CSV table of C-alpha atoms and ligand atoms in Angstrom, one decimal:
chain,number,residue,atom,x,y,z
A,1,UNK,CA,90.3,110.8,90.5
A,2,UNK,CA,92.8,108.2,90.8
A,3,UNK,CA,96.5,109.8,90.6
A,4,UNK,CA,96.5,113.4,89.3
A,5,UNK,CA,96.3,115.0,85.7
A,6,UNK,CA,99.9,115.9,84.3
A,7,UNK,CA,98.9,119.3,83.6
A,8,UNK,CA,96.0,121.2,84.9
A,9,UNK,CA,94.5,124.1,83.4
A,10,UNK,CA,90.7,125.4,83.6
A,11,UNK,CA,88.3,123.1,83.1
A,12,UNK,CA,85.8,123.3,80.1
A,13,UNK,CA,83.2,120.4,79.6
A,14,UNK,CA,82.7,117.2,81.4
A,15,UNK,CA,81.4,114.3,80.0
A,16,UNK,CA,80.1,111.3,81.8
A,17,UNK,CA,79.6,108.3,79.6
A,18,UNK,CA,78.3,105.0,80.4
A,19,UNK,CA,80.6,102.1,79.0
A,20,UNK,CA,80.5,98.1,79.3
A,21,UNK,CA,78.7,98.6,82.5
A,22,UNK,CA,80.9,101.1,83.9
A,23,UNK,CA,80.6,105.1,84.6
A,24,UNK,CA,83.0,107.4,83.4
A,25,UNK,CA,83.6,111.3,83.3
A,26,UNK,CA,86.0,112.9,81.2
A,27,UNK,CA,87.0,116.8,81.7
A,28,UNK,CA,89.0,118.3,79.6
A,29,UNK,CA,90.8,121.5,80.7
A,30,UNK,CA,92.2,124.3,78.4
A,31,UNK,CA,96.4,124.0,79.1
A,32,UNK,CA,99.7,124.0,77.9
A,33,UNK,CA,101.0,121.0,78.0
A,34,UNK,CA,104.6,120.6,79.2
A,35,UNK,CA,106.5,117.5,78.2
A,36,UNK,CA,110.5,116.5,79.0
A,37,UNK,CA,112.5,115.5,76.4
A,38,UNK,CA,116.3,114.3,75.8
A,39,UNK,CA,118.7,115.4,73.2
A,40,UNK,CA,118.9,112.2,71.4
A,41,UNK,CA,117.3,110.8,68.5
A,42,UNK,CA,116.2,107.6,67.1
A,43,UNK,CA,114.7,105.4,64.3
A,44,UNK,CA,112.0,102.8,64.8
A,45,UNK,CA,110.7,100.4,62.9
A,46,UNK,CA,107.7,99.1,63.2
A,47,UNK,CA,106.9,95.3,62.2
A,48,UNK,CA,105.3,92.0,63.2
A,49,UNK,CA,108.5,90.3,64.1
A,50,UNK,CA,109.0,92.7,67.2
A,51,UNK,CA,106.5,95.1,67.4
A,52,UNK,CA,109.0,98.0,67.5
A,53,UNK,CA,113.0,97.9,66.9
A,54,UNK,CA,115.1,100.5,67.3
A,55,UNK,CA,118.6,101.9,65.5
A,56,UNK,CA,120.4,100.9,68.5
A,57,UNK,CA,119.6,97.5,68.8
A,58,UNK,CA,116.8,97.3,71.3
A,59,UNK,CA,113.8,95.8,70.7
A,60,UNK,CA,110.5,95.2,72.0
A,61,UNK,CA,108.1,92.5,71.6
A,62,UNK,CA,104.2,91.9,70.8
A,63,UNK,CA,102.6,91.7,74.2
A,64,UNK,CA,99.9,90.0,72.2
A,65,UNK,CA,97.0,91.0,74.5
A,66,UNK,CA,94.6,89.7,72.5
A,67,UNK,CA,95.8,86.3,72.0
A,68,UNK,CA,95.8,85.6,76.0
A,69,UNK,CA,92.4,86.7,76.2
A,70,UNK,CA,91.2,84.9,72.9
A,71,UNK,CA,90.5,81.8,74.3
A,72,UNK,CA,88.7,83.0,77.3
A,73,UNK,CA,86.1,84.7,74.3
A,74,UNK,CA,86.1,81.4,72.5
A,75,UNK,CA,85.1,79.6,75.0
A,76,UNK,CA,82.1,82.0,75.9
A,77,UNK,CA,81.1,82.0,72.5
A,78,UNK,CA,80.9,78.5,71.9
A,79,UNK,CA,79.2,77.6,75.2
A,80,UNK,CA,75.9,76.3,74.5
A,81,UNK,CA,72.2,76.3,75.2
A,82,UNK,CA,71.4,80.2,73.9
A,83,UNK,CA,69.9,81.8,71.3
A,84,UNK,CA,71.2,84.5,68.9
A,85,UNK,CA,68.9,87.2,68.3
A,86,UNK,CA,68.1,87.0,64.5
A,87,UNK,CA,66.8,89.7,61.6
A,88,UNK,CA,62.9,88.2,62.2
A,89,UNK,CA,62.3,89.4,65.5
A,90,UNK,CA,63.7,87.1,67.0
A,91,UNK,CA,65.0,88.0,70.4
A,92,UNK,CA,67.9,86.7,72.0
A,93,UNK,CA,68.2,84.5,75.1
A,94,UNK,CA,68.9,85.2,78.5
A,95,UNK,CA,72.1,83.3,77.9
A,96,UNK,CA,73.1,84.7,74.7
A,97,UNK,CA,73.2,88.2,76.4
A,98,UNK,CA,75.1,87.3,79.4
A,99,UNK,CA,77.2,85.7,76.6
A,100,UNK,CA,77.7,89.0,75.0
A,101,UNK,CA,77.6,91.1,77.7
A,102,UNK,CA,80.5,89.0,78.8
A,103,UNK,CA,82.9,89.1,75.5
A,104,UNK,CA,82.4,92.9,75.5
A,105,UNK,CA,83.7,93.1,79.2
A,106,UNK,CA,86.6,91.1,78.0
A,107,UNK,CA,87.5,93.1,74.4
A,108,UNK,CA,86.9,96.5,76.3
A,109,UNK,CA,90.1,95.0,78.8
A,110,UNK,CA,92.2,94.2,76.3
A,111,UNK,CA,91.8,97.6,74.5
A,112,UNK,CA,92.9,98.9,77.7
A,113,UNK,CA,96.0,96.5,78.6
A,114,UNK,CA,97.0,97.8,75.1
A,115,UNK,CA,96.3,101.9,75.2
A,116,UNK,CA,98.5,101.4,78.6
A,117,UNK,CA,100.8,99.8,77.1
A,118,UNK,CA,101.0,102.5,74.1
A,119,UNK,CA,101.2,105.3,76.4
A,120,UNK,CA,104.0,103.1,78.0
A,121,UNK,CA,106.4,102.6,75.3
A,122,UNK,CA,105.6,106.0,73.6
A,123,UNK,CA,105.9,108.1,77.0
A,124,UNK,CA,109.6,106.4,77.4
A,125,UNK,CA,110.2,106.9,73.8
A,126,UNK,CA,109.8,110.7,73.5
A,127,UNK,CA,111.6,111.0,77.1
A,128,UNK,CA,115.0,110.5,76.1
A,129,UNK,CA,114.5,111.6,72.3
A,130,UNK,CA,113.4,114.6,70.6
A,131,UNK,CA,114.0,113.4,67.1
A,132,UNK,CA,112.0,110.4,66.1
A,133,UNK,CA,112.3,108.8,62.4
A,134,UNK,CA,110.3,106.3,61.0
A,135,UNK,CA,108.9,104.6,58.2
A,136,UNK,CA,105.5,105.6,56.6
A,137,UNK,CA,103.5,102.6,56.5
A,138,UNK,CA,100.2,101.3,54.8
A,139,UNK,CA,98.3,99.2,57.5
A,140,UNK,CA,95.2,99.3,55.2
A,141,UNK,CA,97.3,97.0,52.4
A,142,UNK,CA,99.1,95.2,55.1
A,143,UNK,CA,96.0,94.1,56.7
A,144,UNK,CA,93.6,93.0,53.4
A,145,UNK,CA,91.4,90.5,53.9
A,146,UNK,CA,93.2,87.1,52.0
A,147,UNK,CA,91.4,86.5,48.6
A,148,UNK,CA,88.7,83.8,48.9
A,149,UNK,CA,89.4,80.4,48.0
A,150,UNK,CA,93.4,81.0,49.1
A,151,UNK,CA,95.3,78.1,50.7
A,152,UNK,CA,96.9,80.4,53.6
A,153,UNK,CA,93.7,82.3,54.2
A,154,UNK,CA,94.3,81.0,57.8
A,155,UNK,CA,97.9,82.1,58.0
A,156,UNK,CA,97.0,85.5,56.8
A,157,UNK,CA,94.5,86.2,58.8
A,158,UNK,CA,96.5,85.0,62.2
A,159,UNK,CA,99.2,87.4,60.2
A,160,UNK,CA,96.5,90.2,60.6
A,161,UNK,CA,95.0,89.9,63.9
A,162,UNK,CA,98.7,90.0,65.4
A,163,UNK,CA,99.5,93.6,63.1
A,164,UNK,CA,96.3,94.6,64.6
A,165,UNK,CA,97.0,93.3,68.0
A,166,UNK,CA,99.8,95.6,68.5
A,167,UNK,CA,97.8,98.6,67.6
A,168,UNK,CA,100.5,100.6,65.4
A,169,UNK,CA,98.1,103.0,64.2
A,170,UNK,CA,97.5,104.2,67.4
A,171,UNK,CA,101.0,103.9,69.0
A,172,UNK,CA,102.7,105.8,66.2
A,173,UNK,CA,99.6,108.8,66.1
A,174,UNK,CA,101.0,108.9,70.2
A,175,UNK,CA,104.3,109.3,69.6
A,176,UNK,CA,103.6,111.6,67.3
A,177,UNK,CA,101.7,113.8,69.5
A,178,UNK,CA,103.9,113.5,72.4
A,179,UNK,CA,107.1,114.4,70.3
A,180,UNK,CA,105.5,117.5,69.1
A,181,UNK,CA,104.2,118.2,72.4
A,182,UNK,CA,107.7,118.3,73.7
A,183,UNK,CA,108.8,120.6,70.6
A,184,UNK,CA,111.2,118.1,69.0
A,185,UNK,CA,110.4,116.4,65.6
A,186,UNK,CA,108.9,113.9,64.0
A,187,UNK,CA,109.8,112.3,60.7
A,188,UNK,CA,108.4,110.1,58.7
A,189,UNK,CA,110.5,108.6,55.9
A,190,UNK,CA,108.7,108.3,52.3
A,191,UNK,CA,109.0,104.0,51.9
A,192,UNK,CA,108.9,104.3,48.3
A,193,UNK,CA,112.1,106.3,48.0
A,194,UNK,CA,114.3,105.3,50.7
A,195,UNK,CA,113.3,101.3,50.9
A,196,UNK,CA,114.3,101.1,54.5
A,197,UNK,CA,114.1,97.1,54.4
A,198,UNK,CA,116.1,96.8,51.2
A,199,UNK,CA,118.8,99.3,52.1
A,200,UNK,CA,122.0,98.5,53.9
A,201,UNK,CA,122.4,101.0,56.3
A,202,UNK,CA,126.0,100.8,56.4
A,203,UNK,CA,126.8,101.0,52.6
A,204,UNK,CA,123.7,102.0,51.0
A,205,UNK,CA,123.7,99.0,49.2
A,206,UNK,CA,120.3,98.2,48.4
A,207,UNK,CA,119.0,94.2,47.8
A,208,UNK,CA,115.6,92.7,48.0
A,209,UNK,CA,114.9,90.1,51.1
A,210,UNK,CA,112.2,87.8,51.3
A,211,UNK,CA,109.6,87.6,54.3
A,212,UNK,CA,111.6,84.8,55.7
A,213,UNK,CA,114.5,86.8,56.4
A,214,UNK,CA,115.0,87.9,59.8
A,215,UNK,CA,118.6,88.9,59.4
A,216,UNK,CA,119.7,91.8,57.3
A,217,UNK,CA,123.4,90.8,55.7
A,218,UNK,CA,124.6,92.9,53.5
A,219,UNK,CA,126.8,91.5,50.5
A,220,UNK,CA,129.0,94.3,49.8
A,221,UNK,CA,130.0,95.6,52.9
A,222,UNK,CA,129.7,92.2,55.4
A,223,UNK,CA,127.2,94.5,57.5
A,224,UNK,CA,124.9,92.4,59.4
A,225,UNK,CA,122.1,93.0,62.1
A,226,UNK,CA,118.9,92.2,62.7
A,227,UNK,CA,116.7,93.2,59.4
A,228,UNK,CA,113.8,95.4,61.8
A,229,UNK,CA,117.1,97.4,63.3
A,230,UNK,CA,118.9,98.1,60.0
A,231,UNK,CA,115.4,99.2,58.4
A,232,UNK,CA,115.0,101.4,62.0
A,233,UNK,CA,118.6,102.7,61.2
A,234,UNK,CA,118.2,103.3,57.3
A,235,UNK,CA,115.2,106.0,58.6
A,236,UNK,CA,117.7,107.2,61.2
A,237,UNK,CA,120.2,107.9,58.6
A,238,UNK,CA,118.2,109.4,56.6
A,239,UNK,CA,116.3,111.8,58.6
A,240,UNK,CA,119.7,112.8,59.7
A,241,UNK,CA,120.4,113.9,56.4
A,242,UNK,CA,117.4,116.1,56.0
A,243,UNK,CA,117.6,119.9,56.8
A,244,UNK,CA,114.5,120.1,59.8
A,245,UNK,CA,113.5,123.5,58.3
A,246,UNK,CA,112.6,122.4,55.1
A,247,UNK,CA,111.2,119.3,56.1
A,248,UNK,CA,106.8,119.3,56.7
A,249,UNK,CA,107.4,119.0,60.2
A,250,UNK,CA,103.8,120.3,62.4
A,251,UNK,CA,104.9,122.8,64.9
A,252,UNK,CA,103.7,122.1,68.8
A,253,UNK,CA,100.7,123.9,69.6
A,254,UNK,CA,98.7,124.1,73.0
A,255,UNK,CA,96.1,121.4,72.7
A,256,UNK,CA,93.1,120.2,74.7
A,257,UNK,CA,94.1,117.3,77.1
A,258,UNK,CA,91.8,114.3,76.9
A,259,UNK,CA,90.1,112.8,73.8
A,260,UNK,CA,87.2,114.9,73.0
A,261,UNK,CA,87.0,113.8,69.9
A,262,UNK,CA,86.6,110.5,70.5
A,263,UNK,CA,83.9,110.9,73.1
A,264,UNK,CA,82.1,113.2,70.4
A,265,UNK,CA,82.2,110.4,67.7
A,266,UNK,CA,81.1,108.4,70.0
A,267,UNK,CA,78.3,110.2,71.0
A,268,UNK,CA,77.6,110.8,67.6
A,269,UNK,CA,77.6,106.8,66.9
A,270,UNK,CA,75.4,106.3,69.8
A,271,UNK,CA,72.9,109.0,68.9
A,272,UNK,CA,72.8,107.1,65.5
A,273,UNK,CA,72.0,103.7,67.0
A,274,UNK,CA,68.9,104.9,69.1
A,275,UNK,CA,67.2,107.0,66.1
A,276,UNK,CA,67.8,103.4,63.8
A,277,UNK,CA,66.5,101.6,67.3
A,278,UNK,CA,63.4,104.3,67.2
A,279,UNK,CA,62.2,104.0,63.7
A,280,UNK,CA,62.7,99.9,64.1
A,281,UNK,CA,60.5,100.0,66.9
A,282,UNK,CA,58.1,102.2,65.0
A,283,UNK,CA,58.4,100.4,61.7
B,301,ZN,ZN1,126.4,97.5,53.1
């Protein structure tokens, strides 16, 4: 094992998995995880312009892991002289299989880079903030495919890709679980009611912005700052005005370290695939 476990306890299970040509062992231990946290509070806005924007004006930009590797993937996929496996029992060529393996390797590298980044960012946030306020996001709506024949299809595809490349959903759930583990509060602002992107954090005046407007300029009190930062401030203001006891906040509970649920799902999927494969062979 490289490094050491953050919290150790009684080992319960050990699962060995084989993924992309490598072996992994996942050990779950039953323990009471402890996490240090600070006394500060912060509001966060997740966007596409900046991956994260905080209420104090700091922003974290999107690392774009997939974009970095996309060229390599495209090149590998394009290399000539390989036969794809088809539906009617067409076997793929050796070159094709090799290319598929290579692409898989790059993709899992991207996945690991992204996960590492998520852990670093979320740990850093939780280490000084025990109250995190953010907006509820409709990821499915945000990353909907463009309509057929739409002129902006390519643009929308690129936007979707960049939203998905950040992996906001995963990052948010990591922040949530880490804050809860530390005994802090994770608060999601009801978007429809509060409208963080349209409200002035200084005076509360509401005005719609177009997507192109990157700056918040209040026409009433002349308050001006980055659009995403303003939205994070609105979230934090709302959360500060709430009574914490009345909120539906999950209480910290002892959790199993290690992602057994994910592993379980993977095992289930693999079993399904094998069954399908066997059925095809016998049929
Ligand atoms: Zn204002």
